[in-house]
Structure formats: C-alpha cells, structure tokens
PDB file of C-alpha atoms in Angstrom:
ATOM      1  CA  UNK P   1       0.000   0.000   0.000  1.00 86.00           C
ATOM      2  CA  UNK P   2       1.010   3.177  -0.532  1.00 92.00           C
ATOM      3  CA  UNK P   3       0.992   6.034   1.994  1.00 95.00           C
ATOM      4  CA  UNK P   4       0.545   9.428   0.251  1.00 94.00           C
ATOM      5  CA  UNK P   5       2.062  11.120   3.242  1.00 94.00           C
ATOM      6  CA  UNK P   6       5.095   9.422   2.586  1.00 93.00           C
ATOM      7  CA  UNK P   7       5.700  10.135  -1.102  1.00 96.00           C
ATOM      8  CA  UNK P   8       8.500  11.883  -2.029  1.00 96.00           C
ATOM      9  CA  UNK P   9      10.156  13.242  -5.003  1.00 96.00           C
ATOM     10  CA  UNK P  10      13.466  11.354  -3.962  1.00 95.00           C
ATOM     11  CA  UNK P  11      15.298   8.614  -6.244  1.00 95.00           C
ATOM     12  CA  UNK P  12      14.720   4.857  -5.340  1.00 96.00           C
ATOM     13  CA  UNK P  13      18.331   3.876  -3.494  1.00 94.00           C
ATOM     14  CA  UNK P  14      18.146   0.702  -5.955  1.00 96.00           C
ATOM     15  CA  UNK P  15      19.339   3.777  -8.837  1.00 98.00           C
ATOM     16  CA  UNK P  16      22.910   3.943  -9.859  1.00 98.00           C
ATOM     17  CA  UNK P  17      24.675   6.815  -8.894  1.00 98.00           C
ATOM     18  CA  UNK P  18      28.493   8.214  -9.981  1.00 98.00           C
ATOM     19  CA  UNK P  19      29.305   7.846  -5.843  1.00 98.00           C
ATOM     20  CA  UNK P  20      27.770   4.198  -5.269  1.00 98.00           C
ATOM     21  CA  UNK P  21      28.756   2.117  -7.836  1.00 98.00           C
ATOM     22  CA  UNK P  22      31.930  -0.214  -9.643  1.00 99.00           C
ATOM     23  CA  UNK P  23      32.542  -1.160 -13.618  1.00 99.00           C
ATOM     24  CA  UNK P  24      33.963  -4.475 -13.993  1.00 99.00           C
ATOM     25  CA  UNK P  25      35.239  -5.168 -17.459  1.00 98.00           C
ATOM     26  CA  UNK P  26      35.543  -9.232 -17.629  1.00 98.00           C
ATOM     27  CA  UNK P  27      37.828 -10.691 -20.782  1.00 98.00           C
ATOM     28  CA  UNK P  28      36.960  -8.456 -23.676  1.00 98.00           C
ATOM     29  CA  UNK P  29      39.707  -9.966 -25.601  1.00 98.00           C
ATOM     30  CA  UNK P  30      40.584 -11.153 -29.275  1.00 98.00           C
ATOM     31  CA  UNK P  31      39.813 -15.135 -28.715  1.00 97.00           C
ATOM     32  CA  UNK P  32      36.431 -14.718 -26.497  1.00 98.00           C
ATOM     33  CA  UNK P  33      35.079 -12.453 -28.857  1.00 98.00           C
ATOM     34  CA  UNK P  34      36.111 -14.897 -31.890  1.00 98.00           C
ATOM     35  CA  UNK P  35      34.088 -17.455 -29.753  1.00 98.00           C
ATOM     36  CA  UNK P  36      31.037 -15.186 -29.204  1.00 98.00           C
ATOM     37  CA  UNK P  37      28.036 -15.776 -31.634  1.00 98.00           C
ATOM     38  CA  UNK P  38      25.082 -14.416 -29.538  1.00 98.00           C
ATOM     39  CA  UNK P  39      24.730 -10.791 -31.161  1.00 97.00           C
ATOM     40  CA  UNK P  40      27.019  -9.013 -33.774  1.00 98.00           C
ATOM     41  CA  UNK P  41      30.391  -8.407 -32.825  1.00 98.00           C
ATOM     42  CA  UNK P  42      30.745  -5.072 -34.059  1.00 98.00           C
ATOM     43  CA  UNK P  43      27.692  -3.379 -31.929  1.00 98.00           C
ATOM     44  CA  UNK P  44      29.068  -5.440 -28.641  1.00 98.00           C
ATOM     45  CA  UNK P  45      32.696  -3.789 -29.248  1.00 98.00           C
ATOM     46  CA  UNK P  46      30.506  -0.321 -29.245  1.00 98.00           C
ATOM     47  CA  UNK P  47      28.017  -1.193 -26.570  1.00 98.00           C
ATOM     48  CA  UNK P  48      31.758  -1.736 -24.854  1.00 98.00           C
ATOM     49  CA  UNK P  49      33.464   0.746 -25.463  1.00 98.00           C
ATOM     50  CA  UNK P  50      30.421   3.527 -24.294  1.00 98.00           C
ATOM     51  CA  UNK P  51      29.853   1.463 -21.145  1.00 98.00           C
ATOM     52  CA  UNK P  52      33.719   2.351 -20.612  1.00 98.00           C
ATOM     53  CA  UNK P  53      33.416   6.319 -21.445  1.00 98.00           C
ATOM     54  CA  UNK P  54      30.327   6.026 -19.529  1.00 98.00           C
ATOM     55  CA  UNK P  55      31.906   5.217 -16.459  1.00 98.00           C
ATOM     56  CA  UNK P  56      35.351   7.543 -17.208  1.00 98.00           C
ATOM     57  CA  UNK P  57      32.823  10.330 -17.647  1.00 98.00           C
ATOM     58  CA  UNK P  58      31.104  10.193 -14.195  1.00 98.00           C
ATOM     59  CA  UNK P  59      34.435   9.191 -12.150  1.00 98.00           C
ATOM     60  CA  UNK P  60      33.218   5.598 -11.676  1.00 98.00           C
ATOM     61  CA  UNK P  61      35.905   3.239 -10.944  1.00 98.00           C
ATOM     62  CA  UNK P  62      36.792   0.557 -12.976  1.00 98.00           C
ATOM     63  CA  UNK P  63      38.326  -3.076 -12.786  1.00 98.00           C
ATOM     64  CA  UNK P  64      39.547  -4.221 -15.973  1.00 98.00           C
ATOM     65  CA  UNK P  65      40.924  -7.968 -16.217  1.00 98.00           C
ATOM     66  CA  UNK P  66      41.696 -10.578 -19.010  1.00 98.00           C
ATOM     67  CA  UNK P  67      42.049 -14.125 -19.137  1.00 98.00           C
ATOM     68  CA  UNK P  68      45.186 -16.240 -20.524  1.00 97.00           C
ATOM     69  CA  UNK P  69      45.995 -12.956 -22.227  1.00 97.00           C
ATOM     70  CA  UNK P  70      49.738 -14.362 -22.908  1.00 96.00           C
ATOM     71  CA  UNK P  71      48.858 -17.864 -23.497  1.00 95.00           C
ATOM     72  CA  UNK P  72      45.498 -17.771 -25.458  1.00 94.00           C
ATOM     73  CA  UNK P  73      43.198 -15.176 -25.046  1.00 97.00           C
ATOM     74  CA  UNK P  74      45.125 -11.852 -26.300  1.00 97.00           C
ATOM     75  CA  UNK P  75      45.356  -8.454 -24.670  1.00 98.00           C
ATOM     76  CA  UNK P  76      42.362  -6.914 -23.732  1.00 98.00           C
ATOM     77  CA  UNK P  77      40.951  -4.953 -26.456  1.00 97.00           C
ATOM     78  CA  UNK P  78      42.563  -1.633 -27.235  1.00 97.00           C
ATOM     79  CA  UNK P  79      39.403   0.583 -27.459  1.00 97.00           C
ATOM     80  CA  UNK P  80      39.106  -0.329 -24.355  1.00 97.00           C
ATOM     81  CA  UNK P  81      42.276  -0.052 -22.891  1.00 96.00           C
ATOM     82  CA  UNK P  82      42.433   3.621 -24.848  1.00 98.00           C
ATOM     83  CA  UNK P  83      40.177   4.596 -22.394  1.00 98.00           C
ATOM     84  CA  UNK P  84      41.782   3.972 -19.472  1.00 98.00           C
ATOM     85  CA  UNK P  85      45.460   4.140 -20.245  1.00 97.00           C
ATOM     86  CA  UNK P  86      46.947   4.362 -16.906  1.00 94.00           C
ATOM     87  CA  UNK P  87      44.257   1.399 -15.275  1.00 96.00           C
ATOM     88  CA  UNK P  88      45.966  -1.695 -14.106  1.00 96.00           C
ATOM     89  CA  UNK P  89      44.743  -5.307 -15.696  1.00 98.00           C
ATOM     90  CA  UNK P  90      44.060  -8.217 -13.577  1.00 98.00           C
ATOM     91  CA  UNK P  91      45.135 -11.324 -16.046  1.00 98.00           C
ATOM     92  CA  UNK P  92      43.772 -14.560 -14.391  1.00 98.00           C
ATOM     93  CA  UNK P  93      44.298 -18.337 -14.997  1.00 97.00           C
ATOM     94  CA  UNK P  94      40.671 -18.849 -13.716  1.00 98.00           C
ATOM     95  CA  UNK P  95      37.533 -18.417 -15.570  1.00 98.00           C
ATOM     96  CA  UNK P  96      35.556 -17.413 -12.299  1.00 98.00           C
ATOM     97  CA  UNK P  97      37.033 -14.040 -11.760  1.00 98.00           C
ATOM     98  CA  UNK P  98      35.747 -13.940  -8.478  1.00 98.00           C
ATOM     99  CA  UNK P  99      38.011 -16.830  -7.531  1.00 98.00           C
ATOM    100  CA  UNK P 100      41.293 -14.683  -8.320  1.00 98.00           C
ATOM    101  CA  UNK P 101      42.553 -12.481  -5.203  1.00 98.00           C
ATOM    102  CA  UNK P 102      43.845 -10.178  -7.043  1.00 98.00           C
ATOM    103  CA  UNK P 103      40.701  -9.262  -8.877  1.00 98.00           C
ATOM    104  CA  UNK P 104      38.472  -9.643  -6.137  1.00 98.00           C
ATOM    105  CA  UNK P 105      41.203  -7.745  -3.722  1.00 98.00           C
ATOM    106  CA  UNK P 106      40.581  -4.636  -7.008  1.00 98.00           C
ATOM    107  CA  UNK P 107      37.102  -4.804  -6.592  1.00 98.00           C
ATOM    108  CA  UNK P 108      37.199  -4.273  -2.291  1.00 98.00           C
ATOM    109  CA  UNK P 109      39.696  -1.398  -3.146  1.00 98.00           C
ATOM    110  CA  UNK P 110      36.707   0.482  -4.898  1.00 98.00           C
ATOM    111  CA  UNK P 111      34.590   0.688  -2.101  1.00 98.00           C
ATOM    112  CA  UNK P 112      31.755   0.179  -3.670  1.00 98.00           C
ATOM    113  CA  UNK P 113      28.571  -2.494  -3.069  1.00 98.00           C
ATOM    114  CA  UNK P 114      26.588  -1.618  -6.400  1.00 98.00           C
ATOM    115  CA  UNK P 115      28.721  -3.677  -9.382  1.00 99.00           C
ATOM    116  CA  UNK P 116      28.123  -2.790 -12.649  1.00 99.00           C
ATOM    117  CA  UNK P 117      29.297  -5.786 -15.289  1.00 99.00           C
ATOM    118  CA  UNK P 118      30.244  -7.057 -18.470  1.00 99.00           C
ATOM    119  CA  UNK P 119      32.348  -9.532 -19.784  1.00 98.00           C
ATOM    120  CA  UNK P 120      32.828 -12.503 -22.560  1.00 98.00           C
ATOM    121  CA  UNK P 121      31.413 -14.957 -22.231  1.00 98.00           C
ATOM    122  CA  UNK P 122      28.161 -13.945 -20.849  1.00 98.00           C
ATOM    123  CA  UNK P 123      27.451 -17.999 -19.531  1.00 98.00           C
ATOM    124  CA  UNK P 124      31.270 -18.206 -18.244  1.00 98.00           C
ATOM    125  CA  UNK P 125      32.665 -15.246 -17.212  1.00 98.00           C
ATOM    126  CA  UNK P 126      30.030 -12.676 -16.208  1.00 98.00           C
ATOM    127  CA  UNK P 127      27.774 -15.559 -14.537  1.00 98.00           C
ATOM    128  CA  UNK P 128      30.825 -17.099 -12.284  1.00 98.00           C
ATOM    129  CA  UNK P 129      31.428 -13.850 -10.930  1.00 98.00           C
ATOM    130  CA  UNK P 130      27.783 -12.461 -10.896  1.00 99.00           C
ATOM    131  CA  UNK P 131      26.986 -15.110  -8.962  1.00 98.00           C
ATOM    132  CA  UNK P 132      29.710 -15.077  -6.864  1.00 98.00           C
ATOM    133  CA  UNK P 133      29.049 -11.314  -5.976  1.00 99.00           C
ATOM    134  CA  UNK P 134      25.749 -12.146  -4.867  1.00 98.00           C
ATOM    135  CA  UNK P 135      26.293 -14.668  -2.766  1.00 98.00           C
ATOM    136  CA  UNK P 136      28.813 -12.127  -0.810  1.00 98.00           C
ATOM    137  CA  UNK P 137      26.088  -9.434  -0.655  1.00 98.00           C
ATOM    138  CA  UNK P 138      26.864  -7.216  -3.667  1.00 98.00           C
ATOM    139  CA  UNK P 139      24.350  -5.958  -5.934  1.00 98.00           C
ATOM    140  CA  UNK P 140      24.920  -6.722  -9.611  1.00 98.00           C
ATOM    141  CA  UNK P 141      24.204  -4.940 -12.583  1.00 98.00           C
ATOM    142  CA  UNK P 142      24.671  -7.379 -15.655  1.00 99.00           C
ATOM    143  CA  UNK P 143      24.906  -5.021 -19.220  1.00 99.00           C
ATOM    144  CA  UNK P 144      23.701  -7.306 -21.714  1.00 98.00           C
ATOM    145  CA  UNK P 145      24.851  -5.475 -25.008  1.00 98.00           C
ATOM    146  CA  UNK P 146      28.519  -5.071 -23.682  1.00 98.00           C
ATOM    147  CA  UNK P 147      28.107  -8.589 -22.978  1.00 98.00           C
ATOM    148  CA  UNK P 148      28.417 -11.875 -25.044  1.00 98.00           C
ATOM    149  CA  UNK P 149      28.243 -15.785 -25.463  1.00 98.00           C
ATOM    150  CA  UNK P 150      28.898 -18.652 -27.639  1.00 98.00           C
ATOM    151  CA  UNK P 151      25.109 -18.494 -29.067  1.00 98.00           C
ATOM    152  CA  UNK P 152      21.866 -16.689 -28.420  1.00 98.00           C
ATOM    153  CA  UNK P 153      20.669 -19.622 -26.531  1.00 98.00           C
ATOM    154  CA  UNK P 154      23.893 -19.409 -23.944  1.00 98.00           C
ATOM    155  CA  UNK P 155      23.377 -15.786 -23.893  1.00 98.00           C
ATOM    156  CA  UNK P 156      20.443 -15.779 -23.169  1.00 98.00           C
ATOM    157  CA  UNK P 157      20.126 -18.388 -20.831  1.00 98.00           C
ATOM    158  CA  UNK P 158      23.321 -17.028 -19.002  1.00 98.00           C
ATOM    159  CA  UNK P 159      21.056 -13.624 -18.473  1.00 98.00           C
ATOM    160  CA  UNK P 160      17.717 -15.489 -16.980  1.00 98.00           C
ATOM    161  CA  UNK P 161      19.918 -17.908 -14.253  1.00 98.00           C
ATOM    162  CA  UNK P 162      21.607 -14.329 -12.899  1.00 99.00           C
ATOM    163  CA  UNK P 163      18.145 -12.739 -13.084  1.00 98.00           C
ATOM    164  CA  UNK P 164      17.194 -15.403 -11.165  1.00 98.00           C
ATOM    165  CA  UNK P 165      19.878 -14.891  -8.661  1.00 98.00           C
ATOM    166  CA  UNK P 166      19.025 -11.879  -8.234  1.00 98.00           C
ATOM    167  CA  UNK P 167      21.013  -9.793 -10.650  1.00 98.00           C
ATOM    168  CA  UNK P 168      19.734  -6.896 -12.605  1.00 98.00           C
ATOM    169  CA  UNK P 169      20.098  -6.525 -16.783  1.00 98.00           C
ATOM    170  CA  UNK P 170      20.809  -3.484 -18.285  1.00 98.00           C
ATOM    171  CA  UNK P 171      22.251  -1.897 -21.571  1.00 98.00           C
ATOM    172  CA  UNK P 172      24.984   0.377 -21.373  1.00 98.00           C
ATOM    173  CA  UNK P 173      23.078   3.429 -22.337  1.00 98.00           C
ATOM    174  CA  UNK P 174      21.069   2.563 -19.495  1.00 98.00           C
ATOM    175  CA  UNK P 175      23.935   3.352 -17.226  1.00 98.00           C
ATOM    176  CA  UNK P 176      24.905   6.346 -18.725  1.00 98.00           C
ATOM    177  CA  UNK P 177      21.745   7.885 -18.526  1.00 98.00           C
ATOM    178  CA  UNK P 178      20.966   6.634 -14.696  1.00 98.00           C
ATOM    179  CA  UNK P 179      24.121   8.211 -14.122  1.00 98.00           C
ATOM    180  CA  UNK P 180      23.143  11.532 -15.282  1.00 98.00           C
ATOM    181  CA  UNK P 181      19.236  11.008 -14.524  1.00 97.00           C
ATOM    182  CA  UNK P 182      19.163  14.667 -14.814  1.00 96.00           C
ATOM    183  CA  UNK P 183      19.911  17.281 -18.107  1.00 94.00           C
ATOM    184  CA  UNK P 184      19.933  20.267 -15.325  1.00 94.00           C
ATOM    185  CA  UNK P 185      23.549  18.284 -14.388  1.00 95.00           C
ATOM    186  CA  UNK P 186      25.375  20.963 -15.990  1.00 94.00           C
ATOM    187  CA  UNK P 187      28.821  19.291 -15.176  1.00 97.00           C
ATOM    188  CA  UNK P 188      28.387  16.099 -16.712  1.00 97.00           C
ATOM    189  CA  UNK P 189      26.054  17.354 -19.446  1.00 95.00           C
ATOM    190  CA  UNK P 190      28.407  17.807 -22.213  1.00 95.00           C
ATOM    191  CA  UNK P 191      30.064  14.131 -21.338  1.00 97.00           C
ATOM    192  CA  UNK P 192      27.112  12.151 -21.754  1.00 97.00           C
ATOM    193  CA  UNK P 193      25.655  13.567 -25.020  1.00 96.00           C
ATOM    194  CA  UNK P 194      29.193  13.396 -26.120  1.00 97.00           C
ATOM    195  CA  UNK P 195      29.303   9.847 -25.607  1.00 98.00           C
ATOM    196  CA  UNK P 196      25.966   9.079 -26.986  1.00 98.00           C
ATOM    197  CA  UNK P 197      27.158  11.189 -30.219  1.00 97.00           C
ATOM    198  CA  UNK P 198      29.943   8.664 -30.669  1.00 97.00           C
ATOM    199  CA  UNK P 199      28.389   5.545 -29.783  1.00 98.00           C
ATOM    200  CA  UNK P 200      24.912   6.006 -29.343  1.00 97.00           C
ATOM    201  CA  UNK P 201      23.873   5.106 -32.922  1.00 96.00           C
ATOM    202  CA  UNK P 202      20.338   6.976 -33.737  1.00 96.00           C
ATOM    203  CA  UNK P 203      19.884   8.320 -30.591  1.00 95.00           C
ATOM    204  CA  UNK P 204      23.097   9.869 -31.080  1.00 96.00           C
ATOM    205  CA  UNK P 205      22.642  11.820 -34.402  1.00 95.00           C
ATOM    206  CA  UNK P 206      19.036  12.944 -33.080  1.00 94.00           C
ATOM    207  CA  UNK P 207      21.165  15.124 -30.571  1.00 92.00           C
ATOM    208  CA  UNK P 208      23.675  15.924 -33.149  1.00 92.00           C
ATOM    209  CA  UNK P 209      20.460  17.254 -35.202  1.00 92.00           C
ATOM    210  CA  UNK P 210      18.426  18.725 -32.094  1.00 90.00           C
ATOM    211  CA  UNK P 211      21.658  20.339 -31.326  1.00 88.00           C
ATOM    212  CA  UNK P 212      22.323  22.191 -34.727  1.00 90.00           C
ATOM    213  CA  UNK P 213      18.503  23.095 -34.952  1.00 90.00           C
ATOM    214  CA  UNK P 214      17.410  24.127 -31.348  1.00 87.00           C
ATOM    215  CA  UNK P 215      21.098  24.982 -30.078  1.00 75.00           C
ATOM    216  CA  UNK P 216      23.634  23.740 -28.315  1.00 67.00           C
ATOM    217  CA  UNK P 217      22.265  22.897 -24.890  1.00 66.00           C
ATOM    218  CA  UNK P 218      19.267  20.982 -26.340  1.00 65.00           C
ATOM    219  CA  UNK P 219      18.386  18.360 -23.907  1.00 63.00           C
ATOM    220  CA  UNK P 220      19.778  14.261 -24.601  1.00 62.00           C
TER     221      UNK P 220
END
C-alpha cells in the first residue's frame, strides 16, 4: 500500500549513482570475442566501449581484467584499454574471476557495493562472478549489449539464471543515462551527449540534429 504522506520526489536507493557504484570489465579480448556468436560483434565492441566512457565520464571506478591474455586469449581490447590508459589489468588463470585475489582484492579497493558488469562470455565469465558477488552481498548490474556468449541460446540463458539470482540486466546506455538522470547536471552534461554522439547510434545523431537546430544545450 502506498501512503501518500510518505511520497516523495526522492530517487529509489536501488538507482545507480556516480558515488555508489563499480565497472567491472571481464575478458573483452581477441579469442572470447572470436568465440562469441550471440549478437554481432561489431555493436558489442561499441556497446563496450560507451559502457567504458560512460563510467570515465562520471568518475566511476573501474576493474579491468583478461584471461590467458599471454597464453590464449590476447590483450584486452585496445578501445578499451584507450580509455583507461593508466588502469591496471588483472590477467587470471581462472575463468571465475571472483576466484582470483587479485581481482576480487581490485574490486574491495573500490569501495563500492553496487557492481556494474560485463564480460565474454556472458554464460562463463560474467555468470561465475555475478553469482559469486551475490552470494557475498553485492548488488549486480549485468549489461547485456557489452556482454556476449557462444550463441543466443547461452546468452540468453546465461542472463535469466543471474536474473534469477538476483542480478539486474541493463544496456549500457542505461547506465549512462541513470548516471546523469538529470539534463539540469550541468557538469556532466556535455560528457554524456558526447558519448551518446559517438556511440549512441540513432539516438546519437538525433542530438547531433536537435543540437544544430534548437542549439547547443538541447536536452539528450
């Protein structure tokens, strides 16, 4: 029931914010995303790559780790790593993140209880650790276009067991516009219509376009 008297115009705590929240960037490498077959390659690179500007716009801290990089995997992928040049990567041996100190030791050093994922494979390495977050009382944020697996079906699947679990799906613009959640945001404004003019797709060149016509502090 609701009680009138208690309504508020105050955001649900469940909302990401720039101050309560971690990005975890799980093997986005050459040989995982030659494996992945759930979506096209191409838009999960992008969906990547504005998750990542996303979170460098707002300040968010970010974890950024690879798999096997020498032995198998490759380097993490450079967009990516262009982003955050100075970031340290945690490479692994194991395909649970959450079972390698170090990374787990990177995520404690953030401070923060809300994590905010994505990763290849979505059925290997973002449900291990998704799962294993859970269970240690962190909330999880799983974004499912910077996020992929072998086929739609283990993709998909990989999304509805974390659901179950208890995780939350979301798409990277998603984030970037909780983040903001408000245009009157002056400092962060010309960030996140910056970064959905680069990788925003439609969306994108409708503020390029409302920009030219109305001016240049149309609203996103």
């Amino acid at each position: 029931m609701v009680n009138v008297n208690e309504v508020t115009a105050a955001p649900s705590p469940d909302l990401l914010t720039p101050d309560n929240c971690a990005v975890l960037f799980v093997d986005h490498q050459p040989q995982m995303f030659f494996g992945t077959g759930s979506g096209d390659r191409t838009a999960i690179i992008n969906a990547t790559v504005g998750l990542a500007k996303a979170a460098k716009a707002f300040d968010v801290p970010v974890v950024l780790s690879t798999v096997a990089a020498e032995s198998f995997s490759g380097p993490i992928m450079p967009q990516l790593s262009d982003v955050f040049p100075e970031q340290k990567i945690v490479d692994r041996t194991s395909m649970n993140a959450w079972e390698d100190v170090n990374f787990v030791e990177a995520v404690k050093a953030t401070g923060r209880k809300k994590l905010v994922i994505a990763g290849l494979w979505t059925e290997v390495c973002v449900v291990l650790p998704t799962l294993s977050a859970l269970s240690q009382g962190y909330d999880v944020y799983v974004v499912t276009d910077a996020s992929g697996g072998v086929s739609p079906q283990a993709h998909e699947h990989a999304i509805q067991r974390m659901i179950q679990a208890g995780a939350v799906p979301v798409t990277w613009v998603q984030v970037l516009l909780e983040l903001q959640r408000d245009w009157a945001r002056t400092e962060t404004y010309a960030a996140t219509t910056g970064v959905v003019k680069e990788h925003g797709g439609a969306y994108g060149l409708g503020i390029v376009y409302a920009q030219a016509v109305i001016g240049a502090h149309a609203a996103g």
